[in-house]
Short mmCIF file of C-alpha atoms in Angstrom, two decimals:
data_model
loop_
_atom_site.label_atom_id
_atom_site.label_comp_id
_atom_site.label_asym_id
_atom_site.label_seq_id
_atom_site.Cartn_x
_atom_site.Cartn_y
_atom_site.Cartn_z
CA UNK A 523 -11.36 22.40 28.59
CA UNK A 524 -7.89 20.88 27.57
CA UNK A 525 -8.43 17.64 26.06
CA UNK A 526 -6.26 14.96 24.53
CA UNK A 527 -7.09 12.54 22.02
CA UNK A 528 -5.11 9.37 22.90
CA UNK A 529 -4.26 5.75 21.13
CA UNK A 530 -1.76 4.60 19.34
CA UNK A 531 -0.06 5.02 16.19
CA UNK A 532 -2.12 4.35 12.92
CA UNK A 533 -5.63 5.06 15.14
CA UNK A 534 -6.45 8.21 13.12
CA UNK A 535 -5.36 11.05 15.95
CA UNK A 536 -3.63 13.62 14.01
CA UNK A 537 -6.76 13.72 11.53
CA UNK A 538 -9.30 13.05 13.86
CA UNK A 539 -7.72 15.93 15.85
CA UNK A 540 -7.72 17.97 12.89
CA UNK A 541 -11.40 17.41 11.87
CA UNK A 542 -12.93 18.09 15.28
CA UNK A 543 -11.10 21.48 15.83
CA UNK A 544 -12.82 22.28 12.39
CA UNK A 545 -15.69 20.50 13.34
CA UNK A 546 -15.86 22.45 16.83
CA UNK A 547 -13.57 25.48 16.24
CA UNK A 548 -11.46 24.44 19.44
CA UNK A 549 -7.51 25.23 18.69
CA UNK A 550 -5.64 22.08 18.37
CA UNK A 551 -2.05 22.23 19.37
CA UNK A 552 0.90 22.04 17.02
CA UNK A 553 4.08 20.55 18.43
CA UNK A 554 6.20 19.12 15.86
CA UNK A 555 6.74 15.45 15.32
CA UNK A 556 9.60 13.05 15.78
CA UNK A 557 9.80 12.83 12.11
CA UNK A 558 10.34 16.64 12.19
CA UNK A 559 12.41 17.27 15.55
CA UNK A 560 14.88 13.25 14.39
CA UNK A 561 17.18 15.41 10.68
CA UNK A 562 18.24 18.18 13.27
CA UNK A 563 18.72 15.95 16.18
CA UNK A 564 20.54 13.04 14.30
CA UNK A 565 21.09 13.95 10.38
CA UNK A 566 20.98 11.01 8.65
CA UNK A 567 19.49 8.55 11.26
CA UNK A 568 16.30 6.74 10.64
CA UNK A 569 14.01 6.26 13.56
CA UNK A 570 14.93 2.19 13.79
CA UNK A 571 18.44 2.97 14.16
CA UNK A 572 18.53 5.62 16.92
CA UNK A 573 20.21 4.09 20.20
CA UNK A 574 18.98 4.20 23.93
CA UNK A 575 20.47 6.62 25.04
CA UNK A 576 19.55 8.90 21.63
CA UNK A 577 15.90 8.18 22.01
CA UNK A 578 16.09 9.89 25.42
CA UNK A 579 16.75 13.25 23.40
CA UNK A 580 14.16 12.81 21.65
CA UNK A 581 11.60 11.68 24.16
CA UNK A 582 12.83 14.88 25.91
CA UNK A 583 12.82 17.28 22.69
CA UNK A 584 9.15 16.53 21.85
CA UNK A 585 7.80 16.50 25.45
CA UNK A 586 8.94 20.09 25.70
CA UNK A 587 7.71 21.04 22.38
CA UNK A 588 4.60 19.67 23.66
CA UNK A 589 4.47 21.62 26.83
CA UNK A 590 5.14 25.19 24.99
CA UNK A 591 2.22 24.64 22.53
CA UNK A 592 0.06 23.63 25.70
CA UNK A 593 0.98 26.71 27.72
CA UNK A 594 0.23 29.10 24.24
CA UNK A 595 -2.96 27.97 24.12
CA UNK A 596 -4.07 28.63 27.66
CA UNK A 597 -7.66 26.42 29.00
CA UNK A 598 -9.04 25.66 25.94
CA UNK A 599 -7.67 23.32 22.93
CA UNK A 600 -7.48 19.81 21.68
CA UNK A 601 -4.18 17.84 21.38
CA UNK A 602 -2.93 15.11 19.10
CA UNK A 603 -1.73 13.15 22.21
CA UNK A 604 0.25 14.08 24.98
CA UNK A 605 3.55 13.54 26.64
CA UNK A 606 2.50 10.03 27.97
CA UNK A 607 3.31 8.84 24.05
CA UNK A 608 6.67 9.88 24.38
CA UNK A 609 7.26 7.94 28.29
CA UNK A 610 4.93 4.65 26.54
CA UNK A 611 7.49 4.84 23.51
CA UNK A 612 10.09 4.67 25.46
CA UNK A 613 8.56 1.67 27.50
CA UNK A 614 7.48 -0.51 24.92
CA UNK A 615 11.41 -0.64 23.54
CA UNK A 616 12.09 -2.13 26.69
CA UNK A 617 9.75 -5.00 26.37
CA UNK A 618 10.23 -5.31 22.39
CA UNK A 619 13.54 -3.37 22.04
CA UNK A 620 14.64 -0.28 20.52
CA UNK A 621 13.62 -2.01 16.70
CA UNK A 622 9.89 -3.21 17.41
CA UNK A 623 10.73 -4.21 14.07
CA UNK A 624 13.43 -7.12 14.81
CA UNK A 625 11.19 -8.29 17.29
CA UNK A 626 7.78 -8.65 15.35
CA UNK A 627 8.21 -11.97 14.23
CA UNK A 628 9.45 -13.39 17.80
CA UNK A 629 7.06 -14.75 20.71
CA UNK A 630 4.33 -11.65 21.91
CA UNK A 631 7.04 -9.75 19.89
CA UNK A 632 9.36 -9.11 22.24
CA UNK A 633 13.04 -8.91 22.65
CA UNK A 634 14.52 -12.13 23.80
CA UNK A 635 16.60 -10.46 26.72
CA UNK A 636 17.30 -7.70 28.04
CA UNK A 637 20.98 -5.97 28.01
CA UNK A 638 22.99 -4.30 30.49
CA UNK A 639 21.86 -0.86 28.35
CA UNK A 640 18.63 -1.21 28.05
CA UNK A 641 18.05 -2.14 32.07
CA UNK A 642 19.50 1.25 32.17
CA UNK A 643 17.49 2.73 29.63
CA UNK A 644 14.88 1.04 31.30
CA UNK A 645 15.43 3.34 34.46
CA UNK A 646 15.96 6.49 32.86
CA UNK A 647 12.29 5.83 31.12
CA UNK A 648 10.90 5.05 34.37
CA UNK A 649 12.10 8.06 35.87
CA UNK A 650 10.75 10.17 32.39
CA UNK A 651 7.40 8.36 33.12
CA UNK A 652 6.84 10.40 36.71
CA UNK A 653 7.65 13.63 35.94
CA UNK A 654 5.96 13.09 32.30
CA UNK A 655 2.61 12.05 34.20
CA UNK A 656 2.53 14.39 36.52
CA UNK A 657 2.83 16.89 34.07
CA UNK A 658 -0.30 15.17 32.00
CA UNK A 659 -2.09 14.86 35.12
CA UNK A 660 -1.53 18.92 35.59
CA UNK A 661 -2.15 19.27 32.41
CA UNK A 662 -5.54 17.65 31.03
CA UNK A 663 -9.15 17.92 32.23
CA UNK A 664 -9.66 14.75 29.83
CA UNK A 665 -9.06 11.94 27.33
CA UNK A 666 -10.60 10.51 24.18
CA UNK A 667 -8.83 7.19 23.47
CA UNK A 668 -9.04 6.12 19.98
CA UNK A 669 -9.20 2.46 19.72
CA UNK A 670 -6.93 0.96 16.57
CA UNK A 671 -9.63 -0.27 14.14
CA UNK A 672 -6.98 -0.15 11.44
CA UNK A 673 -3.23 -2.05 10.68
CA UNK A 674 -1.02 -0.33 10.98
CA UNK A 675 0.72 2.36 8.01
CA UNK A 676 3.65 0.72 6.77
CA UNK A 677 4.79 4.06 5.63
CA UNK A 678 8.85 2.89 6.54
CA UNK A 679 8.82 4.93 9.52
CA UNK A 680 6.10 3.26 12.05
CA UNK A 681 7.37 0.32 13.96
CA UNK A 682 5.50 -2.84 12.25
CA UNK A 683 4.79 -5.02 15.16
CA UNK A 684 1.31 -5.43 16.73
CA UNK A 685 2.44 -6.27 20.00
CA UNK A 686 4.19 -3.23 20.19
CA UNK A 687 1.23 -0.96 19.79
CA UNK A 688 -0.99 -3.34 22.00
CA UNK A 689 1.33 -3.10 24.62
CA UNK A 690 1.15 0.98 24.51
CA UNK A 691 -2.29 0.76 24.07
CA UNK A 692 -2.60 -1.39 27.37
CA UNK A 693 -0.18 0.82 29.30
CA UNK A 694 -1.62 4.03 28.18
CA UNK A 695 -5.04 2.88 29.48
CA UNK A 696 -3.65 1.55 32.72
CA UNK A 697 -1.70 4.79 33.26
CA UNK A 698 -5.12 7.41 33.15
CA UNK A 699 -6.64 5.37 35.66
CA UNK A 700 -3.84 5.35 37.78
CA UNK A 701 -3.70 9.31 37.32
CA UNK A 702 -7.35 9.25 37.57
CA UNK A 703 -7.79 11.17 34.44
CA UNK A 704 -11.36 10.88 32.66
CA UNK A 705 -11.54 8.87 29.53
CA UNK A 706 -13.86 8.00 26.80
CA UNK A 707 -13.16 5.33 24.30
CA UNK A 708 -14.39 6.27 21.02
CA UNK A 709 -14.83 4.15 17.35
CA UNK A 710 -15.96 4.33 14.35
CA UNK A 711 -15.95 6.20 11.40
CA UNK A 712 -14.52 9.45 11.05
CA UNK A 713 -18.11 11.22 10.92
CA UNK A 714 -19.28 9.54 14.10
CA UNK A 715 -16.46 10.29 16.02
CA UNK A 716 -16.76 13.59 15.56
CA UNK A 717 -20.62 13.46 16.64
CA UNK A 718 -19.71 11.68 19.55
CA UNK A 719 -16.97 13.66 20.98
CA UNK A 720 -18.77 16.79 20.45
CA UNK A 721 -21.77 15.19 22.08
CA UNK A 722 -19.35 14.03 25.33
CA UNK A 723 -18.15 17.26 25.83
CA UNK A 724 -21.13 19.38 24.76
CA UNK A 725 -18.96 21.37 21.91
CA UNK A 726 -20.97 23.57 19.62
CA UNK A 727 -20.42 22.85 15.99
CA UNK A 728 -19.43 25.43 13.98
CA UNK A 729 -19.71 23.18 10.55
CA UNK A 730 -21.48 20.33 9.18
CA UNK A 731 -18.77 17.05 9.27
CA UNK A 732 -18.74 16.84 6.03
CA UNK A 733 -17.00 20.49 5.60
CA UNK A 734 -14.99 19.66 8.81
CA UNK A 735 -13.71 16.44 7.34
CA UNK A 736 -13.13 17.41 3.95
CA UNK A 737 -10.82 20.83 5.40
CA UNK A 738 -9.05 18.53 8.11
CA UNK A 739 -8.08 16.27 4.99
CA UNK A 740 -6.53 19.51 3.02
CA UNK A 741 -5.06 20.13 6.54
CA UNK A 742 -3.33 16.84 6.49
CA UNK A 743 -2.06 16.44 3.35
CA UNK A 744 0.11 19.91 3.54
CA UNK A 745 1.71 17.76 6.01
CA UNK A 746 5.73 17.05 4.99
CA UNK A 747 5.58 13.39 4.86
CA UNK A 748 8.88 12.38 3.31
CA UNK A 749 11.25 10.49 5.65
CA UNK A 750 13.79 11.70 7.86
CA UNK A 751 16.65 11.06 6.10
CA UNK A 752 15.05 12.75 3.13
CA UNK A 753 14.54 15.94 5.37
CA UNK A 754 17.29 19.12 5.27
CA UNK A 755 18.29 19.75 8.95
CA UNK A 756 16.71 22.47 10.08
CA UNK A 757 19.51 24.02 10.93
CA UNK A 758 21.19 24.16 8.05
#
């Protein structure tokens, strides 16, 4: 079974996805992050100040590092997301602008109009959004959507506006029932959400959740968390 474990940022995917394939001894994929793929695309450029037509790279960088680690991994793993983040990111700067930041602080915190480039952007996404959900709908026998019981990281990097994140949290929902994609919504703490989406999906432990949690949290601190601008180009 290929499953995806959805929600937006700061809902606890990456460890949550970590901790279950420990939990459950199901390969999880590894496709690397913006934060990763942004010092070779655009050395020097923070995520806030990447342009329209720049985020399309990027959007189209990660969906296809996403789709190699799917097709290494044959029928069987779980994924931290899937290629509908990278479409719904691209979306939600439409309705609160390529900053989510600069628009926080305005009404639903949204941008106050919309340019002549971003009703273009605006298309480009839309056309990224069919052939990205087709490809999701090929793809995945289900979801497990996280819902975000916590703020949000202000780690310098994650767009700090609310509205932003309920607005991909709405879409994504809206978008697996229009695919017709099973879901399950799953809460709680980290221990019960590994119960539960074992239990779902009849997986076999192979651990107690204590050992699975406490080796998914070594697994996620050998992450590189420094910013992009602090990162060498891989390149180089």
């Amino acid at each position: 079974m290929k499953i995806s474990i959805s929600g937006t940022y700061s809902a606890g995917k990456t460890s949550t996805v970590m901790a279950l394939s420990r939990y459950t001894g199901v390969p999880r994929t590894l496709a690397r992050t913006i934060r990763e793929i942004l010092p070779e695309t655009f050395p020097g450029k923070k995520l806030p100040e990447v342009t329209p037509d720049e985020f399309l790279q990027l959007m189209l960088r990660r969906h296809t590092g996403r789709a190699v680690q799917e097709a290494l991994l044959g029928d069987h793993f779980i994924s931290d997301g899937s290629s509908l983040q990278e479409w719904l990111y691209g979306a939600g700067r439409v309705i609160h602008g390529m900053n989510p930041n600069d628009t926080a602080g305005l009404e639903g915190g949204r941008a106050p109009e919309l340019t002549e480039e971003m009703r273009f952007f605006g298309k480009v996404v839309d056309q990224y959004g069919y052939a990205l959900k087709q490809h999701v709908k090929d793809t995945y026998d289900a979801y497990v959507h996280l819902q975000h019981e916590l703020p949000i990281a202000a780690d310098g990097h994650r767009p700090m506006n609310e509205r932003f994140r309920a607005t991909i949290d709405t879409m994504l929902l809206q978008t697996l029932d229009e695919l017709e994609i099973p879901y399950h919504v799953v809460s709680g703490t980290m221990h019960e959400r590994l119960e539960t989406i074992a239990g779902i999906f009849d997986l076999k432990p192979v651990m107690s959740t204590e050992e699975a949690i406490e080796l998914a949290w070594q697994d996620y601190g050998k992450q590189d968390f420094r910013m992009e601008t602090e990162r060498v180009p891989a390149a180089a």
